[in-house]
Tab-separated table of N, CA, C and O in Angstrom:
chain	number	residue	atom	x	y	z
A	1	MET	N	-4.580	11.962	-6.347
A	1	MET	CA	-3.183	11.770	-6.006
A	1	MET	C	-2.770	10.373	-6.483
A	1	MET	O	-3.474	9.402	-6.258
A	2	ASN	N	-1.633	10.286	-7.157
A	2	ASN	CA	-1.135	9.038	-7.719
A	2	ASN	C	-0.063	8.423	-6.834
A	2	ASN	O	0.867	9.110	-6.409
A	3	GLY	N	-0.193	7.120	-6.610
A	3	GLY	CA	0.784	6.387	-5.821
A	3	GLY	C	1.446	5.301	-6.640
A	3	GLY	O	0.900	4.833	-7.652
A	4	PHE	N	2.614	4.903	-6.201
A	4	PHE	CA	3.387	3.839	-6.848
A	4	PHE	C	4.009	2.980	-5.761
A	4	PHE	O	4.591	3.517	-4.806
A	5	ILE	N	3.886	1.667	-5.893
A	5	ILE	CA	4.499	0.735	-4.944
A	5	ILE	C	5.296	-0.302	-5.726
A	5	ILE	O	4.749	-1.011	-6.575
A	6	LEU	N	6.578	-0.382	-5.452
A	6	LEU	CA	7.430	-1.434	-5.981
A	6	LEU	C	7.345	-2.581	-4.985
A	6	LEU	O	7.644	-2.387	-3.802
A	7	VAL	N	6.913	-3.742	-5.426
A	7	VAL	CA	6.801	-4.884	-4.514
A	7	VAL	C	7.785	-5.968	-4.926
A	7	VAL	O	7.820	-6.396	-6.074
A	8	ALA	N	8.627	-6.352	-3.969
A	8	ALA	CA	9.627	-7.394	-4.171
A	8	ALA	C	9.292	-8.577	-3.268
A	8	ALA	O	8.416	-8.488	-2.401
A	9	HIS	N	10.013	-9.652	-3.427
A	9	HIS	CA	9.716	-10.853	-2.664
A	9	HIS	C	9.934	-10.673	-1.176
A	9	HIS	O	9.081	-11.007	-0.364
A	10	GLY	N	11.076	-10.129	-0.798
A	10	GLY	CA	11.460	-10.052	0.612
A	10	GLY	C	12.454	-11.153	0.924
A	10	GLY	O	12.479	-12.190	0.265
A	11	SER	N	13.286	-10.908	1.911
A	11	SER	CA	14.364	-11.832	2.235
A	11	SER	C	14.590	-11.893	3.741
A	11	SER	O	14.284	-10.940	4.464
A	12	ARG	N	15.159	-12.989	4.190
A	12	ARG	CA	15.592	-13.075	5.589
A	12	ARG	C	16.845	-12.223	5.817
A	12	ARG	O	17.144	-11.868	6.938
A	13	ARG	N	17.546	-11.916	4.729
A	13	ARG	CA	18.737	-11.079	4.813
A	13	ARG	C	18.335	-9.612	4.831
A	13	ARG	O	17.774	-9.096	3.866
A	14	VAL	N	18.621	-8.954	5.922
A	14	VAL	CA	18.278	-7.543	6.076
A	14	VAL	C	18.903	-6.714	4.956
A	14	VAL	O	18.271	-5.810	4.409
A	15	ALA	N	20.141	-7.028	4.599
A	15	ALA	CA	20.836	-6.259	3.563
A	15	ALA	C	20.105	-6.326	2.221
A	15	ALA	O	20.064	-5.338	1.480
A	16	ALA	N	19.514	-7.461	1.913
A	16	ALA	CA	18.765	-7.588	0.654
A	16	ALA	C	17.526	-6.693	0.675
A	16	ALA	O	17.209	-6.030	-0.315
A	17	ASN	N	16.842	-6.659	1.803
A	17	ASN	CA	15.654	-5.804	1.922
A	17	ASN	C	16.037	-4.330	1.889
A	17	ASN	O	15.330	-3.508	1.294
A	18	GLU	N	17.161	-3.996	2.498
A	18	GLU	CA	17.638	-2.614	2.462
A	18	GLU	C	18.001	-2.204	1.037
A	18	GLU	O	17.803	-1.051	0.650
A	19	GLU	N	18.519	-3.148	0.267
A	19	GLU	CA	18.851	-2.862	-1.134
A	19	GLU	C	17.591	-2.499	-1.920
A	19	GLU	O	17.595	-1.559	-2.724
A	20	ILE	N	16.506	-3.205	-1.670
A	20	ILE	CA	15.235	-2.895	-2.323
A	20	ILE	C	14.750	-1.506	-1.904
A	20	ILE	O	14.306	-0.707	-2.731
A	21	ALA	N	14.821	-1.204	-0.618
A	21	ALA	CA	14.388	0.110	-0.114
A	21	ALA	C	15.212	1.225	-0.760
A	21	ALA	O	14.664	2.254	-1.169
A	22	THR	N	16.509	1.029	-0.860
A	22	THR	CA	17.384	2.023	-1.473
A	22	THR	C	17.064	2.189	-2.961
A	22	THR	O	16.988	3.311	-3.472
A	23	PHE	N	16.857	1.082	-3.652
A	23	PHE	CA	16.499	1.146	-5.062
A	23	PHE	C	15.177	1.885	-5.244
A	23	PHE	O	15.032	2.731	-6.127
A	24	SER	N	14.210	1.590	-4.393
A	24	SER	CA	12.916	2.255	-4.457
A	24	SER	C	13.059	3.761	-4.253
A	24	SER	O	12.419	4.554	-4.952
A	25	GLN	N	13.905	4.166	-3.337
A	25	GLN	CA	14.132	5.595	-3.106
A	25	GLN	C	14.770	6.244	-4.330
A	25	GLN	O	14.407	7.356	-4.716
A	26	SER	N	15.721	5.557	-4.953
A	26	SER	CA	16.349	6.087	-6.167
A	26	SER	C	15.333	6.226	-7.289
A	26	SER	O	15.315	7.224	-8.011
A	27	LEU	N	14.494	5.239	-7.428
A	27	LEU	CA	13.452	5.269	-8.447
A	27	LEU	C	12.488	6.422	-8.208
A	27	LEU	O	12.090	7.123	-9.141
A	28	SER	N	12.157	6.634	-6.952
A	28	SER	CA	11.191	7.704	-6.635
A	28	SER	C	11.737	9.085	-6.986
A	28	SER	O	10.973	9.986	-7.317
A	29	GLN	N	13.055	9.245	-6.953
A	29	GLN	CA	13.634	10.550	-7.282
A	29	GLN	C	13.455	10.906	-8.750
A	29	GLN	O	13.407	12.086	-9.092
A	30	VAL	N	13.340	9.901	-9.609
A	30	VAL	CA	13.189	10.181	-11.038
A	30	VAL	C	11.746	10.048	-11.524
A	30	VAL	O	11.460	10.341	-12.677
A	31	MET	N	10.841	9.628	-10.648
A	31	MET	CA	9.455	9.426	-11.044
A	31	MET	C	8.486	10.390	-10.357
A	31	MET	O	7.273	10.204	-10.433
A	32	THR	N	9.000	11.427	-9.715
A	32	THR	CA	8.136	12.344	-8.964
A	32	THR	C	7.172	13.124	-9.846
A	32	THR	O	6.161	13.620	-9.359
A	33	VAL	N	7.459	13.227	-11.116
A	33	VAL	CA	6.557	13.944	-12.019
A	33	VAL	C	5.259	13.147	-12.203
A	33	VAL	O	4.186	13.731	-12.315
A	34	ARG	N	5.346	11.826	-12.204
A	34	ARG	CA	4.174	10.984	-12.466
A	34	ARG	C	3.463	10.512	-11.201
A	34	ARG	O	2.282	10.166	-11.260
A	35	PHE	N	4.186	10.477	-10.069
A	35	PHE	CA	3.607	9.929	-8.845
A	35	PHE	C	3.825	10.876	-7.679
A	35	PHE	O	4.918	11.386	-7.477
A	36	ASP	N	2.771	11.076	-6.903
A	36	ASP	CA	2.834	11.966	-5.744
A	36	ASP	C	3.401	11.278	-4.514
A	36	ASP	O	4.032	11.914	-3.669
A	37	VAL	N	3.147	9.998	-4.391
A	37	VAL	CA	3.618	9.229	-3.246
A	37	VAL	C	4.153	7.897	-3.764
A	37	VAL	O	3.551	7.263	-4.623
A	38	MET	N	5.333	7.534	-3.271
A	38	MET	CA	5.978	6.306	-3.740
A	38	MET	C	6.472	5.515	-2.554
A	38	MET	O	6.765	6.062	-1.504
A	39	GLY	N	6.551	4.217	-2.767
A	39	GLY	CA	7.052	3.362	-1.702
A	39	GLY	C	7.383	1.982	-2.221
A	39	GLY	O	7.321	1.712	-3.419
A	40	HIS	N	7.723	1.126	-1.286
A	40	HIS	CA	8.031	-0.251	-1.625
A	40	HIS	C	7.315	-1.163	-0.636
A	40	HIS	O	6.841	-0.714	0.412
A	41	ALA	N	7.250	-2.437	-1.006
A	41	ALA	CA	6.625	-3.439	-0.164
A	41	ALA	C	7.302	-4.777	-0.422
A	41	ALA	O	8.019	-4.940	-1.409
A	42	PHE	N	7.041	-5.705	0.477
A	42	PHE	CA	7.581	-7.053	0.333
A	42	PHE	C	6.438	-8.056	0.392
A	42	PHE	O	5.481	-7.874	1.158
A	43	TRP	N	6.564	-9.111	-0.405
A	43	TRP	CA	5.537	-10.130	-0.383
A	43	TRP	C	5.592	-10.920	0.918
A	43	TRP	O	4.574	-11.220	1.522
A	44	GLU	N	6.789	-11.252	1.362
A	44	GLU	CA	6.936	-12.008	2.602
A	44	GLU	C	8.312	-11.760	3.203
A	44	GLU	O	9.171	-11.172	2.568
A	45	LEU	N	8.467	-12.142	4.439
A	45	LEU	CA	9.744	-12.122	5.157
A	45	LEU	C	10.227	-10.739	5.576
A	45	LEU	O	11.273	-10.627	6.217
A	46	ALA	N	9.531	-9.687	5.190
A	46	ALA	CA	9.962	-8.335	5.550
A	46	ALA	C	8.754	-7.402	5.497
A	46	ALA	O	7.704	-7.756	4.968
A	47	GLU	N	8.928	-6.232	6.039
A	47	GLU	CA	7.876	-5.218	6.023
A	47	GLU	C	8.399	-3.944	5.405
A	47	GLU	O	9.596	-3.707	5.439
A	48	PRO	N	7.511	-3.154	4.860
A	48	PRO	CA	6.059	-3.267	4.907
A	48	PRO	C	5.542	-4.316	3.926
A	48	PRO	O	6.134	-4.545	2.869
A	49	SER	N	4.439	-4.946	4.294
A	49	SER	CA	3.758	-5.856	3.378
A	49	SER	C	3.055	-5.025	2.314
A	49	SER	O	2.896	-3.800	2.458
A	50	LEU	N	2.594	-5.676	1.271
A	50	LEU	CA	1.855	-4.959	0.230
A	50	LEU	C	0.589	-4.341	0.821
A	50	LEU	O	0.253	-3.196	0.512
A	51	GLU	N	-0.079	-5.074	1.692
A	51	GLU	CA	-1.290	-4.552	2.334
A	51	GLU	C	-0.974	-3.277	3.120
A	51	GLU	O	-1.703	-2.285	3.031
A	52	GLN	N	0.109	-3.307	3.889
A	52	GLN	CA	0.501	-2.138	4.679
A	52	GLN	C	0.850	-0.956	3.784
A	52	GLN	O	0.476	0.183	4.071
A	53	ALA	N	1.578	-1.213	2.701
A	53	ALA	CA	1.981	-0.134	1.793
A	53	ALA	C	0.761	0.511	1.138
A	53	ALA	O	0.696	1.733	1.002
A	54	ILE	N	-0.206	-0.306	0.734
A	54	ILE	CA	-1.430	0.250	0.143
A	54	ILE	C	-2.162	1.083	1.182
A	54	ILE	O	-2.586	2.218	0.904
A	55	ASP	N	-2.316	0.544	2.388
A	55	ASP	CA	-3.001	1.282	3.462
A	55	ASP	C	-2.322	2.623	3.726
A	55	ASP	O	-2.997	3.643	3.912
A	56	GLN	N	-0.992	2.630	3.735
A	56	GLN	CA	-0.250	3.868	3.995
A	56	GLN	C	-0.520	4.903	2.902
A	56	GLN	O	-0.704	6.088	3.189
A	57	GLN	N	-0.526	4.458	1.646
A	57	GLN	CA	-0.739	5.409	0.561
A	57	GLN	C	-2.174	5.927	0.530
A	57	GLN	O	-2.406	7.104	0.276
A	58	VAL	N	-3.132	5.065	0.828
A	58	VAL	CA	-4.527	5.513	0.901
A	58	VAL	C	-4.687	6.521	2.039
A	58	VAL	O	-5.375	7.533	1.895
A	59	ALA	N	-4.009	6.276	3.161
A	59	ALA	CA	-4.115	7.167	4.327
A	59	ALA	C	-3.640	8.582	4.028
A	59	ALA	O	-4.133	9.541	4.624
A	60	VAL	N	-2.700	8.731	3.094
A	60	VAL	CA	-2.219	10.081	2.752
A	60	VAL	C	-2.941	10.672	1.538
A	60	VAL	O	-2.577	11.739	1.061
A	61	GLY	N	-3.949	9.941	1.027
A	61	GLY	CA	-4.778	10.508	-0.023
A	61	GLY	C	-4.621	9.950	-1.419
A	61	GLY	O	-5.214	10.484	-2.363
A	62	ALA	N	-3.843	8.893	-1.599
A	62	ALA	CA	-3.684	8.319	-2.935
A	62	ALA	C	-5.014	7.737	-3.416
A	62	ALA	O	-5.696	7.027	-2.675
A	63	LYS	N	-5.378	8.062	-4.630
A	63	LYS	CA	-6.619	7.568	-5.229
A	63	LYS	C	-6.360	6.634	-6.401
A	63	LYS	O	-7.245	5.902	-6.826
A	64	ASN	N	-5.157	6.687	-6.958
A	64	ASN	CA	-4.727	5.813	-8.056
A	64	ASN	C	-3.366	5.251	-7.671
A	64	ASN	O	-2.395	6.009	-7.607
A	65	ILE	N	-3.315	3.955	-7.422
A	65	ILE	CA	-2.056	3.342	-6.982
A	65	ILE	C	-1.646	2.281	-7.995
A	65	ILE	O	-2.407	1.355	-8.298
A	66	SER	N	-0.435	2.420	-8.520
A	66	SER	CA	0.149	1.444	-9.436
A	66	SER	C	1.101	0.562	-8.649
A	66	SER	O	1.962	1.067	-7.925
A	67	VAL	N	0.957	-0.756	-8.814
A	67	VAL	CA	1.792	-1.718	-8.109
A	67	VAL	C	2.690	-2.398	-9.138
A	67	VAL	O	2.209	-3.010	-10.092
A	68	PHE	N	3.999	-2.263	-8.932
A	68	PHE	CA	4.978	-2.832	-9.862
A	68	PHE	C	5.649	-4.060	-9.244
A	68	PHE	O	6.409	-3.941	-8.291
A	69	PRO	N	5.369	-5.261	-9.790
A	69	PRO	CA	6.011	-6.476	-9.293
A	69	PRO	C	7.471	-6.549	-9.759
A	69	PRO	O	7.753	-6.700	-10.952
A	70	TYR	N	8.369	-6.436	-8.805
A	70	TYR	CA	9.807	-6.498	-9.082
A	70	TYR	C	10.239	-7.966	-9.107
A	70	TYR	O	11.008	-8.435	-8.283
A	71	PHE	N	9.660	-8.701	-10.064
A	71	PHE	CA	9.892	-10.127	-10.240
A	71	PHE	C	10.241	-10.362	-11.701
A	71	PHE	O	9.676	-9.712	-12.590
A	72	LEU	N	11.135	-11.325	-11.953
A	72	LEU	CA	11.542	-11.590	-13.326
A	72	LEU	C	10.547	-12.449	-14.096
A	72	LEU	O	10.451	-12.341	-15.311
A	73	ALA	N	9.827	-13.328	-13.410
A	73	ALA	CA	8.975	-14.276	-14.115
A	73	ALA	C	7.569	-14.318	-13.515
A	73	ALA	O	7.322	-13.815	-12.426
A	74	GLN	N	6.669	-14.957	-14.255
A	74	GLN	CA	5.281	-15.097	-13.842
A	74	GLN	C	5.103	-16.267	-12.879
A	74	GLN	O	4.383	-17.213	-13.169
A	75	GLY	N	5.721	-16.176	-11.747
A	75	GLY	CA	5.540	-17.209	-10.734
A	75	GLY	C	4.225	-17.036	-10.009
A	75	GLY	O	3.401	-16.169	-10.330
A	76	LYS	N	4.025	-17.841	-8.995
A	76	LYS	CA	2.790	-17.848	-8.211
A	76	LYS	C	2.466	-16.478	-7.619
A	76	LYS	O	1.308	-16.059	-7.596
A	77	HIS	N	3.468	-15.776	-7.153
A	77	HIS	CA	3.209	-14.466	-6.548
A	77	HIS	C	2.649	-13.481	-7.575
A	77	HIS	O	1.710	-12.746	-7.288
A	78	VAL	N	3.237	-13.459	-8.763
A	78	VAL	CA	2.802	-12.525	-9.803
A	78	VAL	C	1.425	-12.908	-10.346
A	78	VAL	O	0.568	-12.046	-10.543
A	79	VAL	N	1.207	-14.194	-10.562
A	79	VAL	CA	-0.029	-14.647	-11.207
A	79	VAL	C	-1.204	-14.726	-10.235
A	79	VAL	O	-2.331	-14.363	-10.594
A	80	ASN	N	-0.967	-15.185	-9.006
A	80	ASN	CA	-2.077	-15.411	-8.075
A	80	ASN	C	-2.080	-14.480	-6.866
A	80	ASN	O	-3.107	-13.867	-6.554
A	81	ASP	N	-0.955	-14.408	-6.187
A	81	ASP	CA	-0.927	-13.750	-4.877
A	81	ASP	C	-1.136	-12.239	-4.950
A	81	ASP	O	-1.966	-11.696	-4.220
A	82	LEU	N	-0.378	-11.569	-5.769
A	82	LEU	CA	-0.512	-10.110	-5.866
A	82	LEU	C	-1.903	-9.699	-6.354
A	82	LEU	O	-2.528	-8.820	-5.753
A	83	PRO	N	-2.433	-10.332	-7.420
A	83	PRO	CA	-3.795	-9.966	-7.838
A	83	PRO	C	-4.832	-10.209	-6.737
A	83	PRO	O	-5.789	-9.437	-6.606
A	84	SER	N	-4.639	-11.246	-5.934
A	84	SER	CA	-5.572	-11.533	-4.850
A	84	SER	C	-5.588	-10.407	-3.813
A	84	SER	O	-6.660	-9.977	-3.358
A	85	VAL	N	-4.416	-9.907	-3.457
A	85	VAL	CA	-4.338	-8.797	-2.500
A	85	VAL	C	-4.988	-7.554	-3.095
A	85	VAL	O	-5.736	-6.852	-2.404
A	86	LEU	N	-4.730	-7.278	-4.360
A	86	LEU	CA	-5.340	-6.104	-4.979
A	86	LEU	C	-6.866	-6.211	-5.004
A	86	LEU	O	-7.560	-5.222	-4.762
A	87	GLU	N	-7.395	-7.395	-5.241
A	87	GLU	CA	-8.853	-7.570	-5.211
A	87	GLU	C	-9.404	-7.300	-3.814
A	87	GLU	O	-10.434	-6.647	-3.664
A	88	GLN	N	-8.725	-7.791	-2.784
A	88	GLN	CA	-9.159	-7.532	-1.406
A	88	GLN	C	-9.151	-6.033	-1.112
A	88	GLN	O	-10.085	-5.500	-0.501
A	89	LYS	N	-8.102	-5.365	-1.538
A	89	LYS	CA	-7.982	-3.930	-1.266
A	89	LYS	C	-8.976	-3.119	-2.097
A	89	LYS	O	-9.430	-2.070	-1.663
A	90	ARG	N	-9.323	-3.597	-3.279
A	90	ARG	CA	-10.351	-2.908	-4.074
A	90	ARG	C	-11.699	-2.954	-3.356
A	90	ARG	O	-12.467	-1.991	-3.406
A	91	THR	N	-11.964	-4.068	-2.698
A	91	THR	CA	-13.201	-4.180	-1.914
A	91	THR	C	-13.149	-3.254	-0.709
A	91	THR	O	-14.125	-2.580	-0.380
A	92	GLN	N	-11.984	-3.202	-0.055
A	92	GLN	CA	-11.816	-2.348	1.119
A	92	GLN	C	-11.866	-0.867	0.753
A	92	GLN	O	-12.396	-0.053	1.519
A	93	TYR	N	-11.293	-0.520	-0.391
A	93	TYR	CA	-11.214	0.873	-0.830
A	93	TYR	C	-11.864	1.018	-2.213
A	93	TYR	O	-11.165	1.155	-3.225
A	94	PRO	N	-13.191	1.024	-2.281
A	94	PRO	CA	-13.852	1.067	-3.595
A	94	PRO	C	-13.609	2.355	-4.377
A	94	PRO	O	-13.775	2.358	-5.602
A	95	ASP	N	-13.178	3.421	-3.724
A	95	ASP	CA	-12.927	4.688	-4.417
A	95	ASP	C	-11.473	4.833	-4.882
A	95	ASP	O	-11.097	5.883	-5.399
A	96	VAL	N	-10.678	3.780	-4.680
A	96	VAL	CA	-9.269	3.814	-5.065
A	96	VAL	C	-9.056	2.869	-6.244
A	96	VAL	O	-9.535	1.736	-6.237
A	97	THR	N	-8.346	3.349	-7.254
A	97	THR	CA	-8.002	2.510	-8.401
A	97	THR	C	-6.640	1.875	-8.145
A	97	THR	O	-5.645	2.583	-7.939
A	98	LEU	N	-6.617	0.552	-8.141
A	98	LEU	CA	-5.373	-0.204	-7.941
A	98	LEU	C	-5.038	-0.922	-9.240
A	98	LEU	O	-5.844	-1.705	-9.747
A	99	THR	N	-3.861	-0.638	-9.772
A	99	THR	CA	-3.443	-1.211	-11.046
A	99	THR	C	-2.196	-2.057	-10.846
A	99	THR	O	-1.192	-1.576	-10.310
A	100	LEU	N	-2.261	-3.305	-11.294
A	100	LEU	CA	-1.094	-4.175	-11.257
A	100	LEU	C	-0.366	-4.034	-12.589
A	100	LEU	O	-0.892	-4.383	-13.648
A	101	LEU	N	0.824	-3.479	-12.533
A	101	LEU	CA	1.639	-3.280	-13.733
A	101	LEU	C	2.286	-4.595	-14.154
A	101	LEU	O	2.363	-5.538	-13.361
A	102	PRO	N	2.806	-4.668	-15.378
A	102	PRO	CA	3.546	-5.868	-15.784
A	102	PRO	C	4.775	-6.065	-14.895
A	102	PRO	O	5.394	-5.091	-14.467
A	103	HIS	N	5.104	-7.319	-14.627
A	103	HIS	CA	6.291	-7.607	-13.811
A	103	HIS	C	7.560	-7.258	-14.601
A	103	HIS	O	7.521	-7.089	-15.821
A	104	LEU	N	8.649	-7.123	-13.883
A	104	LEU	CA	9.919	-6.668	-14.460
A	104	LEU	C	10.294	-7.442	-15.720
A	104	LEU	O	10.623	-6.859	-16.747
A	105	GLY	N	10.229	-8.760	-15.674
A	105	GLY	CA	10.634	-9.571	-16.816
A	105	GLY	C	9.753	-9.416	-18.034
A	105	GLY	O	10.146	-9.761	-19.143
A	106	ALA	N	8.551	-8.869	-17.846
A	106	ALA	CA	7.612	-8.699	-18.962
A	106	ALA	C	7.631	-7.295	-19.550
A	106	ALA	O	6.910	-7.020	-20.505
A	107	LEU	N	8.441	-6.413	-19.004
A	107	LEU	CA	8.462	-5.039	-19.519
A	107	LEU	C	8.970	-5.011	-20.956
A	107	LEU	O	9.988	-5.634	-21.276
A	108	PRO	N	8.286	-4.294	-21.828
A	108	PRO	CA	8.746	-4.187	-23.215
A	108	PRO	C	10.167	-3.622	-23.265
A	108	PRO	O	10.479	-2.637	-22.596
A	109	GLY	N	11.009	-4.268	-24.031
A	109	GLY	CA	12.379	-3.796	-24.186
A	109	GLY	C	13.327	-4.226	-23.090
A	109	GLY	O	14.522	-3.926	-23.155
A	110	PHE	N	12.835	-4.924	-22.074
A	110	PHE	CA	13.702	-5.314	-20.957
A	110	PHE	C	14.851	-6.207	-21.426
A	110	PHE	O	15.995	-5.994	-21.043
A	111	ALA	N	14.561	-7.180	-22.273
A	111	ALA	CA	15.615	-8.088	-22.745
A	111	ALA	C	16.679	-7.323	-23.540
A	111	ALA	O	17.874	-7.562	-23.381
A	112	ASP	N	16.238	-6.390	-24.375
A	112	ASP	CA	17.189	-5.584	-25.148
A	112	ASP	C	18.040	-4.716	-24.227
A	112	ASP	O	19.252	-4.604	-24.406
A	113	TRP	N	17.388	-4.083	-23.243
A	113	TRP	CA	18.120	-3.246	-22.279
A	113	TRP	C	19.155	-4.090	-21.542
A	113	TRP	O	20.305	-3.681	-21.406
A	114	LEU	N	18.744	-5.272	-21.074
A	114	LEU	CA	19.654	-6.131	-20.325
A	114	LEU	C	20.829	-6.557	-21.193
A	114	LEU	O	21.988	-6.543	-20.759
A	115	ALA	N	20.542	-6.926	-22.418
A	115	ALA	CA	21.611	-7.331	-23.333
A	115	ALA	C	22.616	-6.193	-23.531
A	115	ALA	O	23.835	-6.440	-23.584
A	116	ASP	N	22.142	-4.966	-23.608
A	116	ASP	CA	23.035	-3.811	-23.762
A	116	ASP	C	23.915	-3.605	-22.520
A	116	ASP	O	25.011	-3.082	-22.615
A	117	GLN	N	23.407	-3.974	-21.365
A	117	GLN	CA	24.157	-3.784	-20.118
A	117	GLN	C	25.227	-4.849	-19.917
A	117	GLN	O	26.189	-4.627	-19.194
A	118	LEU	N	25.042	-5.989	-20.529
A	118	LEU	CA	25.959	-7.128	-20.314
A	118	LEU	C	27.068	-7.166	-21.291
A	118	LEU	O	27.618	-6.944	-22.033
């Protein structure tokens, strides 16, 4: 079973976190062919945390989980923090494959797509 988690920073503003949850739900409607279970997580300031989201997906049977950092740049969270959590979870769940996808700003064609939208 394949899982997908969109992970964003998180905010003290509830509306910002709700926007991420809504976006994640919209994304899941178009990605159901590739992923059996989808969700979102926050690095800080909101829940579910990335750890909680991974635990939830493993609990329902996900064996391959892709984590998508919804970040524009390679800041500390993308370079250090997220990989650290994935390493911890790989130790906890040795039979689960956890893949950290490229962050939003590094996606091929993202700059061209953005330029077309503006």
